[in-house]
Coordinates of C-alpha atoms in Angstrom, one line a residue:
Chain A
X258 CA 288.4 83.7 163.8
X259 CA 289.9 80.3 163.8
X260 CA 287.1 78.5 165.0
X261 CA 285.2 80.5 162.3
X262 CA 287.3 78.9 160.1
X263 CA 287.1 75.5 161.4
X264 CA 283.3 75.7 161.5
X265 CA 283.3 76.8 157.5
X266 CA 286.1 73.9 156.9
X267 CA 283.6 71.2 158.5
X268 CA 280.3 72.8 156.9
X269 CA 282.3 72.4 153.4
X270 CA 283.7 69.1 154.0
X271 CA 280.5 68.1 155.0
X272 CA 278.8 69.0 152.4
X273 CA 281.2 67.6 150.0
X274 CA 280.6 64.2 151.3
X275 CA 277.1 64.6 151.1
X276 CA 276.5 66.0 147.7
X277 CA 279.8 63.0 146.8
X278 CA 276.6 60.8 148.2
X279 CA 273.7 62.6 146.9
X280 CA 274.6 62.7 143.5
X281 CA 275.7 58.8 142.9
X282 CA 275.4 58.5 139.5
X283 CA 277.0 61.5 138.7
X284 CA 279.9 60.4 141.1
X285 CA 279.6 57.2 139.6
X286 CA 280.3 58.4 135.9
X287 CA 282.9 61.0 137.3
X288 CA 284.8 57.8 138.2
X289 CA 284.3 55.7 135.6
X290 CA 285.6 57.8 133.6
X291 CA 288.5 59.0 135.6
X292 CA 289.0 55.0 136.2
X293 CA 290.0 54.9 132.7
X294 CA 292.1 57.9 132.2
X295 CA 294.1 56.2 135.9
X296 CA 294.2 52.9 134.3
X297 CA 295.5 54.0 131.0
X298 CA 298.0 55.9 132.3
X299 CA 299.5 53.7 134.7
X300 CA 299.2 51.2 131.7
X301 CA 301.3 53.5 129.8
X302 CA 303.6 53.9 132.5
X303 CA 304.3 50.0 132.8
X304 CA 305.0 49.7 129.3
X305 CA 307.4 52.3 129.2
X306 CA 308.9 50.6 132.4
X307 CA 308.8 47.3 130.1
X308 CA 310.3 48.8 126.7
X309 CA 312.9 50.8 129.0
X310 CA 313.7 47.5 130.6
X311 CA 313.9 45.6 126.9
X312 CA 316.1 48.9 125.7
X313 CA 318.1 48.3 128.0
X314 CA 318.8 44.8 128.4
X315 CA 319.3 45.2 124.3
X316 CA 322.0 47.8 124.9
X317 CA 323.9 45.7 127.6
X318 CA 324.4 43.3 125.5
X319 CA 326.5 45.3 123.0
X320 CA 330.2 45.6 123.8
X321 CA 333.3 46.4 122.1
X322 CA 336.9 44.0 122.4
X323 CA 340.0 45.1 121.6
X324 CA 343.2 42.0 120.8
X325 CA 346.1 43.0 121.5
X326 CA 349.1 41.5 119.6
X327 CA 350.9 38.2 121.1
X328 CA 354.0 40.6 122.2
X329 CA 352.0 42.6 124.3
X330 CA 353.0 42.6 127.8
X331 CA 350.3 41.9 130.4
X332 CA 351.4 45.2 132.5
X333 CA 351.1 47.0 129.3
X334 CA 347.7 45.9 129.1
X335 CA 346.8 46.9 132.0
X336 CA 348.2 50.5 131.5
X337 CA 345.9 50.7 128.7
X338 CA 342.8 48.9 130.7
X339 CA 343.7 52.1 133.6
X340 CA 343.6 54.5 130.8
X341 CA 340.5 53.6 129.6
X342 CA 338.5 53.3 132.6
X343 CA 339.4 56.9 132.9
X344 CA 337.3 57.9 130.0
X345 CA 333.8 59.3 130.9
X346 CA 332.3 57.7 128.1
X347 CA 333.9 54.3 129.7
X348 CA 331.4 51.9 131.5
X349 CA 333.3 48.8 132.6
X350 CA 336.5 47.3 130.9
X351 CA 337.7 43.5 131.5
X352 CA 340.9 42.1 131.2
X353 CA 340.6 38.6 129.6
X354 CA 344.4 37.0 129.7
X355 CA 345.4 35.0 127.1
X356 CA 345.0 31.7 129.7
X357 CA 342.0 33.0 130.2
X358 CA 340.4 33.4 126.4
X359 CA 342.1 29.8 126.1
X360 CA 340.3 28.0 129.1
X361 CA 337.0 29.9 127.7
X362 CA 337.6 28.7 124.4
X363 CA 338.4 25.0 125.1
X364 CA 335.2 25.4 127.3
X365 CA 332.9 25.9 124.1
X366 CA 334.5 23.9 121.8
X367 CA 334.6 21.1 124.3
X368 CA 332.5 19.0 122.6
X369 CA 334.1 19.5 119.3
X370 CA 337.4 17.1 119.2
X371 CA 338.7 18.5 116.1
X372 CA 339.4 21.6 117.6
X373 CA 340.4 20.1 121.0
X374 CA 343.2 18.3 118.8
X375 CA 344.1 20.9 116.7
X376 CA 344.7 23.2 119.7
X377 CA 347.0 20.1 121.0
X378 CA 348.7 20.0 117.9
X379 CA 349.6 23.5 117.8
X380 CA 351.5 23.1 121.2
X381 CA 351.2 26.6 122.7
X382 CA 347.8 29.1 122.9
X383 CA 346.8 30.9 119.9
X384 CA 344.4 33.3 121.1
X385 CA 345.2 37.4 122.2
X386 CA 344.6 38.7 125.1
X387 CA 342.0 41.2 125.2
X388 CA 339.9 43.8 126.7
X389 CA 335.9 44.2 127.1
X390 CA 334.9 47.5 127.0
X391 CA 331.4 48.7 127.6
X392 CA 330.3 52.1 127.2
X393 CA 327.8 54.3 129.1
X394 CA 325.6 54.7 126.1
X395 CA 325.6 53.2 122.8
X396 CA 326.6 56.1 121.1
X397 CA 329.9 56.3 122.7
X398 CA 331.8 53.2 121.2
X399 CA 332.6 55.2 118.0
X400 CA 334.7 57.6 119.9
X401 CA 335.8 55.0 122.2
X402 CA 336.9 52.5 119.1
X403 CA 338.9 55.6 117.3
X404 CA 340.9 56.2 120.8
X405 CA 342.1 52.6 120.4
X406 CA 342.7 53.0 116.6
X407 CA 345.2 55.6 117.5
X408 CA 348.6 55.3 116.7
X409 CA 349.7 55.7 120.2
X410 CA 348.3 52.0 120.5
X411 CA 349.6 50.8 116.9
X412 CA 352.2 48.7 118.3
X413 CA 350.0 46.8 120.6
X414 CA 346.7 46.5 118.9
X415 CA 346.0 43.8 116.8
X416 CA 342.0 44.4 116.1
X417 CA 339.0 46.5 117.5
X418 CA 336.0 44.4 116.6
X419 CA 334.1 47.8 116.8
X420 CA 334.7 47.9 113.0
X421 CA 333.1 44.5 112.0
X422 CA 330.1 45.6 114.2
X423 CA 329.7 48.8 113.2
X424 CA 327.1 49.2 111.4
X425 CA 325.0 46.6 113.6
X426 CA 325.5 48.8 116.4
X427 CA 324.6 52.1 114.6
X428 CA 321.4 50.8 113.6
X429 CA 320.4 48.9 116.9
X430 CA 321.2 52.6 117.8
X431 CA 319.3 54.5 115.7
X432 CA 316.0 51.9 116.7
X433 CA 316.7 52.9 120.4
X434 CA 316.5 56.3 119.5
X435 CA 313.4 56.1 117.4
X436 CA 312.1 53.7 119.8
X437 CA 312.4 55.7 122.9
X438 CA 310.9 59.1 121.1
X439 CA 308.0 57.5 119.7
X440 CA 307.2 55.8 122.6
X441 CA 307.3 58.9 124.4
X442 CA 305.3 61.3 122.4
X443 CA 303.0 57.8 122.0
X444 CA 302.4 58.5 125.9
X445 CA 301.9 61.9 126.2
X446 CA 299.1 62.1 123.5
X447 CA 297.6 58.9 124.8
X448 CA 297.4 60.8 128.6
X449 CA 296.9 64.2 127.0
X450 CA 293.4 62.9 125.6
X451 CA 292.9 60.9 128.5
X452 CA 293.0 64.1 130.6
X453 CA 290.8 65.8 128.3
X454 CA 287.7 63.3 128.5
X455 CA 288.2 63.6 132.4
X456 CA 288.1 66.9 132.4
X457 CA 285.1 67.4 130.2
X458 CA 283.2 64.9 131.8
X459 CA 283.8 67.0 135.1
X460 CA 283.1 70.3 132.9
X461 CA 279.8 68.6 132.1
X462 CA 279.0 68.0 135.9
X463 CA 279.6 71.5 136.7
X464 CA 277.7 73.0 133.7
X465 CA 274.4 71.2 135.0
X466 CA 274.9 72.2 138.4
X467 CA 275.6 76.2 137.3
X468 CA 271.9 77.6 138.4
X469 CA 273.3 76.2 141.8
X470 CA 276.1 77.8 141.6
X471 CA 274.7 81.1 141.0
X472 CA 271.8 80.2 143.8
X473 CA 274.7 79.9 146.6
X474 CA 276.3 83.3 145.4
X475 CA 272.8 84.6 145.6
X476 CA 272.1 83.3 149.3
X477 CA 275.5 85.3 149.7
X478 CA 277.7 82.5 149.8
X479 CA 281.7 83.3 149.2
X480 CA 283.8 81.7 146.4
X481 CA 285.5 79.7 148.7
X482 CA 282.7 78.6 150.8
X483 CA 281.3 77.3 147.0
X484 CA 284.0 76.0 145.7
X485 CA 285.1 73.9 148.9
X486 CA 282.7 70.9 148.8
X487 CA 283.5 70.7 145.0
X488 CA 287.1 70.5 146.1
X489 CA 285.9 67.8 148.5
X490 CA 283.8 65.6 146.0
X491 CA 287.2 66.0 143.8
X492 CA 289.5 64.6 146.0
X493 CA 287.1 62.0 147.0
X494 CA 286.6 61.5 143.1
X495 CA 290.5 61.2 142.6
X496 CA 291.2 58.7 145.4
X497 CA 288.1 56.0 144.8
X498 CA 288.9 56.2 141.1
X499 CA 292.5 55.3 141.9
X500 CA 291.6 52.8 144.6
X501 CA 289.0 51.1 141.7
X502 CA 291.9 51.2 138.9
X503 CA 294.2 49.5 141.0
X504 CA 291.7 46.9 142.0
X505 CA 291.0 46.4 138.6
X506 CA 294.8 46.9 137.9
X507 CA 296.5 44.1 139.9
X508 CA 294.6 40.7 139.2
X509 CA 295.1 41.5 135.4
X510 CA 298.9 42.3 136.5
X511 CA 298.7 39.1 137.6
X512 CA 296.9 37.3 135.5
X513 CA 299.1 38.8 131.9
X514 CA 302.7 38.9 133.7
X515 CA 303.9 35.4 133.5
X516 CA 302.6 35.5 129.2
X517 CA 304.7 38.3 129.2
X518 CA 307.5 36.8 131.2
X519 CA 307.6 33.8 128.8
X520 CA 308.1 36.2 125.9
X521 CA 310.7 38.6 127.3
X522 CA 312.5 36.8 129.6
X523 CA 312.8 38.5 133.0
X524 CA 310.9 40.6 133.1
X525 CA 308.1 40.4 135.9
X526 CA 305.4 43.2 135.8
X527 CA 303.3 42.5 138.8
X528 CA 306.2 41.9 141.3
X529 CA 307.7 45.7 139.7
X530 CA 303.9 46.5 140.3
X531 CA 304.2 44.9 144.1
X532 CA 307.6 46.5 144.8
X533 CA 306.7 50.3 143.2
X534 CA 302.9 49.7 144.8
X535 CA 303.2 52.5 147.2
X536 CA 304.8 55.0 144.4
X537 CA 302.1 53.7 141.7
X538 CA 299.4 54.1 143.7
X539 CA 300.4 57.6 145.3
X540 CA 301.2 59.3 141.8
X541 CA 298.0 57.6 140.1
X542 CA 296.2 59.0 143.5
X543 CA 298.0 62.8 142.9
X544 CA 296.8 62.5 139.1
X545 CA 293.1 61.8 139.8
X546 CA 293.3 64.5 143.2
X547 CA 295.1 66.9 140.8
X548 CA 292.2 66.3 137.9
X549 CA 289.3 66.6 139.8
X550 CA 289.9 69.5 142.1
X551 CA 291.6 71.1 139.3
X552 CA 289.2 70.3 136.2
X553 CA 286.5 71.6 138.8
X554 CA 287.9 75.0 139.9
X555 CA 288.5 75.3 135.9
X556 CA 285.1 74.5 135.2
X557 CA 283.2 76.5 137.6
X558 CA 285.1 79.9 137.2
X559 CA 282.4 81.5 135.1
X560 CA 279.4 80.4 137.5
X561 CA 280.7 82.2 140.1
X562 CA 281.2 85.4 138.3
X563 CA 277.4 86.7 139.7
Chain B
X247 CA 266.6 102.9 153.1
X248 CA 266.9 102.6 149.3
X249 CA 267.6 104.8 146.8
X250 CA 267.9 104.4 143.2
X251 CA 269.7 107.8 141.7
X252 CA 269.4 108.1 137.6
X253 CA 269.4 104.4 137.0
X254 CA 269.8 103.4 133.4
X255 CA 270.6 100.1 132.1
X256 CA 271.5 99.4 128.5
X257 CA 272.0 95.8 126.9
X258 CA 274.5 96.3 124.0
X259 CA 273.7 97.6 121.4
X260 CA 270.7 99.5 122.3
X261 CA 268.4 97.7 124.2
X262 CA 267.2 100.0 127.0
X263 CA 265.9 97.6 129.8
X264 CA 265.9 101.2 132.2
X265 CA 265.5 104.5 131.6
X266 CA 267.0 107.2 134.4
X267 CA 264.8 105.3 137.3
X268 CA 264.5 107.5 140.9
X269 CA 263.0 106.1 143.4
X270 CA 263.2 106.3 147.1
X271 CA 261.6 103.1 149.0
X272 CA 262.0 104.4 152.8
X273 CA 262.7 101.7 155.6
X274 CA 260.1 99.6 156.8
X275 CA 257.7 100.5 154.0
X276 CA 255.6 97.6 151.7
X277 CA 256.3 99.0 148.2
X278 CA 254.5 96.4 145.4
X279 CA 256.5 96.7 142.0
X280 CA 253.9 96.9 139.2
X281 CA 254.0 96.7 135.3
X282 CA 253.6 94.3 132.5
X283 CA 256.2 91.8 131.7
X284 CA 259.1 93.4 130.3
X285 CA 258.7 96.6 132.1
X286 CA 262.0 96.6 134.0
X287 CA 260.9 95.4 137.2
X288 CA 263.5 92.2 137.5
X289 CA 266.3 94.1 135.9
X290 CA 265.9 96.7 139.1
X291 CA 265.6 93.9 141.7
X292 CA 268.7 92.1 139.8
X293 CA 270.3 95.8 140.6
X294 CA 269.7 96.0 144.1
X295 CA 270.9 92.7 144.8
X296 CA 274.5 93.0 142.8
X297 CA 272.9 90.4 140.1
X298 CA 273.6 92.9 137.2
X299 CA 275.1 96.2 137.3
X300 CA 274.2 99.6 136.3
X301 CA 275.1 101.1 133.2
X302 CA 274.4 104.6 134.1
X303 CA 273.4 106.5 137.8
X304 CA 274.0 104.8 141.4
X305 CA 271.9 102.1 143.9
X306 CA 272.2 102.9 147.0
X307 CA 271.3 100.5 150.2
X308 CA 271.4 102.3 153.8
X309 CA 274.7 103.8 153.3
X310 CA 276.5 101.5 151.0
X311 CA 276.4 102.0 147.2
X312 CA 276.0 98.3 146.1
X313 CA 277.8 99.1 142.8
X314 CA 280.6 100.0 144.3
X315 CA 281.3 96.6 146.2
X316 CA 283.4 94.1 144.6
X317 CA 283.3 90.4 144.4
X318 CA 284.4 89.7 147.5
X319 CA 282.6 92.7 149.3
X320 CA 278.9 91.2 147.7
X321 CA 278.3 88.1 150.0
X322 CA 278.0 90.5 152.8
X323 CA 275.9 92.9 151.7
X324 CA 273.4 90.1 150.0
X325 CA 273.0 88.3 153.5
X326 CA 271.4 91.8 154.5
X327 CA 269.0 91.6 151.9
X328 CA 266.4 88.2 151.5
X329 CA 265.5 87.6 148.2
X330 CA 262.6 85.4 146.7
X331 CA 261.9 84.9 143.4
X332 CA 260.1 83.2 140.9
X333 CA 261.5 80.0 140.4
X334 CA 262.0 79.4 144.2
X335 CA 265.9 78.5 143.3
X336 CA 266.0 76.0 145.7
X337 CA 269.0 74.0 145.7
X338 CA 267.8 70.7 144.9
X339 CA 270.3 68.4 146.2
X340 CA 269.7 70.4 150.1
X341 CA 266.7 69.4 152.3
X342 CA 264.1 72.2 152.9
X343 CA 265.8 72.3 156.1
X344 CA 269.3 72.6 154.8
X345 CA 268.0 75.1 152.3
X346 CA 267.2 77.0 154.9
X347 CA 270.2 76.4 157.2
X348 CA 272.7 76.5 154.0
X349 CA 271.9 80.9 154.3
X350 CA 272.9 80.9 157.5
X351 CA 275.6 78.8 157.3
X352 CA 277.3 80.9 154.8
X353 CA 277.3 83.9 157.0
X354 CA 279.2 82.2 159.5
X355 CA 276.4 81.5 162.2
X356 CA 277.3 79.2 165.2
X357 CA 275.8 75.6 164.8
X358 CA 273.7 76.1 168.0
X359 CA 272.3 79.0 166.6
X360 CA 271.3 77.4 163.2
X361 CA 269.7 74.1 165.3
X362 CA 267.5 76.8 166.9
X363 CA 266.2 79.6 164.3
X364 CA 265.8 76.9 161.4
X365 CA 262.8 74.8 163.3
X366 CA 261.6 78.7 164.4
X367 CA 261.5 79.7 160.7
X368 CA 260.2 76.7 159.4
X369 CA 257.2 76.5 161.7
X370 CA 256.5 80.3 160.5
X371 CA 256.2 79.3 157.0
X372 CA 254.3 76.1 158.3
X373 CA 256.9 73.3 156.8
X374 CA 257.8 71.9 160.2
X375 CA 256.6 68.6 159.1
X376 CA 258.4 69.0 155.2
X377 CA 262.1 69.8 157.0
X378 CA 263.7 66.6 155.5
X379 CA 261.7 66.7 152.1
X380 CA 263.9 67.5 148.9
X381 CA 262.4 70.2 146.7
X382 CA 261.3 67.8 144.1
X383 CA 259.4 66.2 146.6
X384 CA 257.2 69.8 147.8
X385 CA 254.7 71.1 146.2
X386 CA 255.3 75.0 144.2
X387 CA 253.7 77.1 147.0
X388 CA 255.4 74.7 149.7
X389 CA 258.8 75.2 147.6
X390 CA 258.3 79.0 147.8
X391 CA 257.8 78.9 151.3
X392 CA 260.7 77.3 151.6
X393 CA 262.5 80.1 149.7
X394 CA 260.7 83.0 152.2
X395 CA 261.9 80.8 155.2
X396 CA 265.6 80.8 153.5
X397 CA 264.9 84.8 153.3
X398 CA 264.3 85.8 156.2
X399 CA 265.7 83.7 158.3
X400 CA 269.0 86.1 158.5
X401 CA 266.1 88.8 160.1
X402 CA 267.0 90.6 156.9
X403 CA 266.1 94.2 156.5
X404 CA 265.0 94.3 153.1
X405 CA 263.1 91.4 151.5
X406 CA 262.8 91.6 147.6
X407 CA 260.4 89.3 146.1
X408 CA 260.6 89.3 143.1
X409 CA 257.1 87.6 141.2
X410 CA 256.6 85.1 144.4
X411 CA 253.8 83.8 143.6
X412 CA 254.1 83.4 139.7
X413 CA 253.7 79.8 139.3
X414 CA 251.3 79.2 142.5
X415 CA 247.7 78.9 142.8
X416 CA 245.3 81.6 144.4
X417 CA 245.2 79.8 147.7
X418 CA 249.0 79.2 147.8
X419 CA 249.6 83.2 146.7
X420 CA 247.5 84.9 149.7
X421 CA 249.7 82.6 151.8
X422 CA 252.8 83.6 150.2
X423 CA 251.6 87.8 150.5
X424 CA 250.3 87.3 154.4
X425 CA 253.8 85.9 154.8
X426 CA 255.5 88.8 153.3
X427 CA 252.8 91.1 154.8
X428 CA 253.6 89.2 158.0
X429 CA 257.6 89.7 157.9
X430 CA 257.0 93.6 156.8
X431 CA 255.2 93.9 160.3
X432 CA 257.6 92.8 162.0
X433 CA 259.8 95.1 160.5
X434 CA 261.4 94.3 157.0
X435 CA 261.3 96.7 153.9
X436 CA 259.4 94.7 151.4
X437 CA 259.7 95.4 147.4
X438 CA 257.6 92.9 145.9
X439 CA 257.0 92.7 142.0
X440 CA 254.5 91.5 140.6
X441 CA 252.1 91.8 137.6
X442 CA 249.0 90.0 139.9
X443 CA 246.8 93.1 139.9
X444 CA 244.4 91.5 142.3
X445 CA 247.2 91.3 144.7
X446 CA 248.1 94.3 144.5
X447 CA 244.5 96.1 144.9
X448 CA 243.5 94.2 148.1
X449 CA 247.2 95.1 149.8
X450 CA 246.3 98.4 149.6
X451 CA 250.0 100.2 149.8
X452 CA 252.2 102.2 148.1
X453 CA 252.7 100.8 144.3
X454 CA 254.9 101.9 142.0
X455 CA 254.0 101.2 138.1
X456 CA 256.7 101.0 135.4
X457 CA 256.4 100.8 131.8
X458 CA 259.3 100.7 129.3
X459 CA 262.1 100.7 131.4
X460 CA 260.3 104.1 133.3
X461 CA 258.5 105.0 136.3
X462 CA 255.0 106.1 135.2
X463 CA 253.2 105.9 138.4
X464 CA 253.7 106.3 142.4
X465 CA 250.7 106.1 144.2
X466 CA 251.3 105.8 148.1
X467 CA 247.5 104.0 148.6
X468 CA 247.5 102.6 144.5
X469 CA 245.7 100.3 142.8
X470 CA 247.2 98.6 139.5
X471 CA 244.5 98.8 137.0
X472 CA 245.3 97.5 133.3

């Protein structure tokens, strides 16, 4: 019995590779067209990887300070510091000291003696001390800016700068949000059609090859003995299509990344291209596997009903 | 042995392709199917080999009722019976030789087995030197023989031919019938349709004439006069 079935595996895989062969142009359009459903996908993927990585970078950048009045103790500070790193929401909160806002400050302005002298003039340091707080998402410094509002903190708090940014946040936000959703149903259309041109095009090959079909059940062949070098052809079809997109793939990569790196600083497709390779090139390989054995089984269901 | 009991078949609505067919074709016997285009004769071929089904009475092969085997129960029972018909239905992308060896391959036979009986078969229908010729490359009577050496080549029981020799030329059609006449000697049932009548009057056997979807005629010597 096994070797029966190791015989029928080897007859089938056989004949798989050499109707792949026989049938070149066929094969050849097969993964053309899979070729571009592969490449546009994985394009789509790195551009998603590229607006995530813009999002992102956008939403680091936004951060909430609280000033705490001149009075304020430093310990007290740092109660309220320990209490807020204790909120979920809570990302990262820094402690700038008074000294510390003050070396900062004379830092920038160093250039600028008017200021320099004023400061002198004034004698002792002006500026509050105060705390950076950035939140896990953007959403959060609303609820974040009331807890410091409250008038638990009243005596201590000078301002939250939340307030004066408010509405900049909200609507950097809001673009995220639309951003992110657009984007994604922008992807899953794109690959939905993409998958639907593969799929016919494989529908197509089977539909000229139904009298076949029908001969092999009529010689008194079983499903599986008819369907296995079709299974064959489409993993064979899957993994040369995604071996061609990525040769295709990488010199462009290559060629477009440092444009791109000049006009959002750091980022740098083709090394995130080099560094995923392996995961890239395994999940494009699944997709076309998964299209052609699958478009195929699909396709020829009806054939085999004699 | 083959028995058709009350076959009827009925394309919906009400197109009656057979009408309450007996017929007994015992083992071993040369039985030519007769009757103008139309008559029924492919529809009861299609029957005995599980193409179509029955819409009415039973088909019975040795001791198996083909209409009651499912999908998966058909391959087995079709390796028992060759078939031939008119358009050779060759698969075009397999060698004659692959052709050939693709039947036996499907049943499971051991490679050795196959690397012996294909050259055997192929010199008995006289392609030895076409083996590695595509079909588009053979000529219509050499394709057909390509289809009777993919027939028999399981030693089948029962051969159904089913208009062999259609599309050939008279030379190429008395090859085709010594080949079946051939194969019937050495011990197959043959049921061969056919609406050649000058085939059929030089064989010389038992012919069985249908009209309308009916049996009209059973002669055990006949001839098939129009």
């Amino acid at each position: 019995m096994k070797e029966k079935i190791i015989t029928a595996l080897n007859r089938v895989t056989k004949s798989g590779l050499n109707s792949f062969w026989r049938n070149k142009w066929v094969s050849t359009a097969t993964i053309s067209v899979m070729v571009i459903t592969l490449g546009l996908i994985t394009s789509l993927f790195l551009l998603s990887v590229v607006a995530g990585s813009i999002l992102t970078d956008l939403e680091q950048k936004v951060d909430i300070s609280v000033y705490f009045k001149l009075s304020t103790t430093e310990s007290e500070i740092i109660k309220v510091k320990s209490e807020l790193e204790k909120i979920s929401d809570v990302k990262s909160v820094e402690y700038v000291s008074r000294a510390e806002a003050l070396a900062k400050f004379e830092t920038e302005h160093e250039n600028n003696p008017l200021i320099i002298k004023s400061l002198e003039e004034l004698g002792e340091n002006p500026l509050e001390a105060s705390l950076n707080i950035k939140a896990k998402l953007i959403d959060n410094y609303e609820s974040i800016a009331s807890f410091l509002e409250s008038t638990r903190f009243s005596g201590m708090v000078d301002t939250v700068n939340y307030r004066q940014n408010q509405k900049v946040i909200e609507k950097l936000s809001s673009i995220l949000g639309t951003v992110r959703n657009s984007g994604l149903i922008a992807i899953l259309a794109l690959g939905f059609v993409a998958v639907l041109v593969t799929f016919n095009t494989i529908r197509l090959k089977i539909y000229s090859m139904r009298e076949e079909i029908g001969v092999m059940r009529l010689v008194g062949a079983s499903n599986w003995y008819i369907r296995g070098p079709f299974i064959i052809e489409g993993v064979l079809h899957g993994l040369v299509a995604s071996l061609v997109t990525t040769i295709i793939f990488y010199p462009i990569l290559v060629l477009i990344s440092p444009k791109i790196a000049a006009f959002l600083s750091g980022i740098d497709i083709a090394a995130y291209f080099r560094n995923n390779f392996f995961q890239i090139f395994f999940l494009q390989t699944l997709v076309g596997v998964f299209l052609g054995v699958i478009s195929s089984l699909i396709a020829m269901r009806r054939y085999l009903k004699i | 042995m083959i028995h058709f009991k009350n076959v009827s078949k009925i394309y919906p609505p009400h197109m009656v392709a057979l009408e309450n067919v007996n017929l007994i074709i015992k083992s071993k016997e040369f039985v030519s199917l007769v009757g103008s285009s139309g008559a029924g004769k492919s529809t009861l071929l299609r029957m005995l080999i599980g193409e179509e089904a029955p819409s009415m009475g039973e088909i019975i092969v040795g001791d198996v009722s083909i209409n009651s085997l499912n999908h998966k129960e058909m391959p087995y029972m079709r390796r028992k019976i060759g078939t031939v018909f008119q358009d050779y239905k060759l698969l075009p992308t397999k060698t004659a030789y692959e052709n050939i060896a693709f039947a036996m391959e499907v049943a499971g036979k051991d490679d050795s087995e196959i690397k012996e009986d294909v050259p055997q078969v192929l010199s008995l229908v006289g392609l030895e030197d076409k083996a590695n010729q595509f079909p588009y490359q053979l000529s219509g009577g050499e394709r057909q023989r390509v289809a009777i050496g993919r027939a028999l080549v399981h030693r089948p029981d029962i051969l159904v031919a089913d208009e062999p020799t259609g599309n050939l030329d008279p030379v190429n059609t008395w090859e085709v019938v010594n080949l079946l006449l051939k194969l019937n000697e050495l011990g197959a049932t043959v049921i061969l349709a056919t609406h050649d009548n000058s085939i059929v009057n030089n064989l010389e056997r038992r012919v069985v004439l249908m009209e309308k979807g009916k049996v009209v005629k059973d002669d055990a010597k006949g001839k098939y006069l129009i």
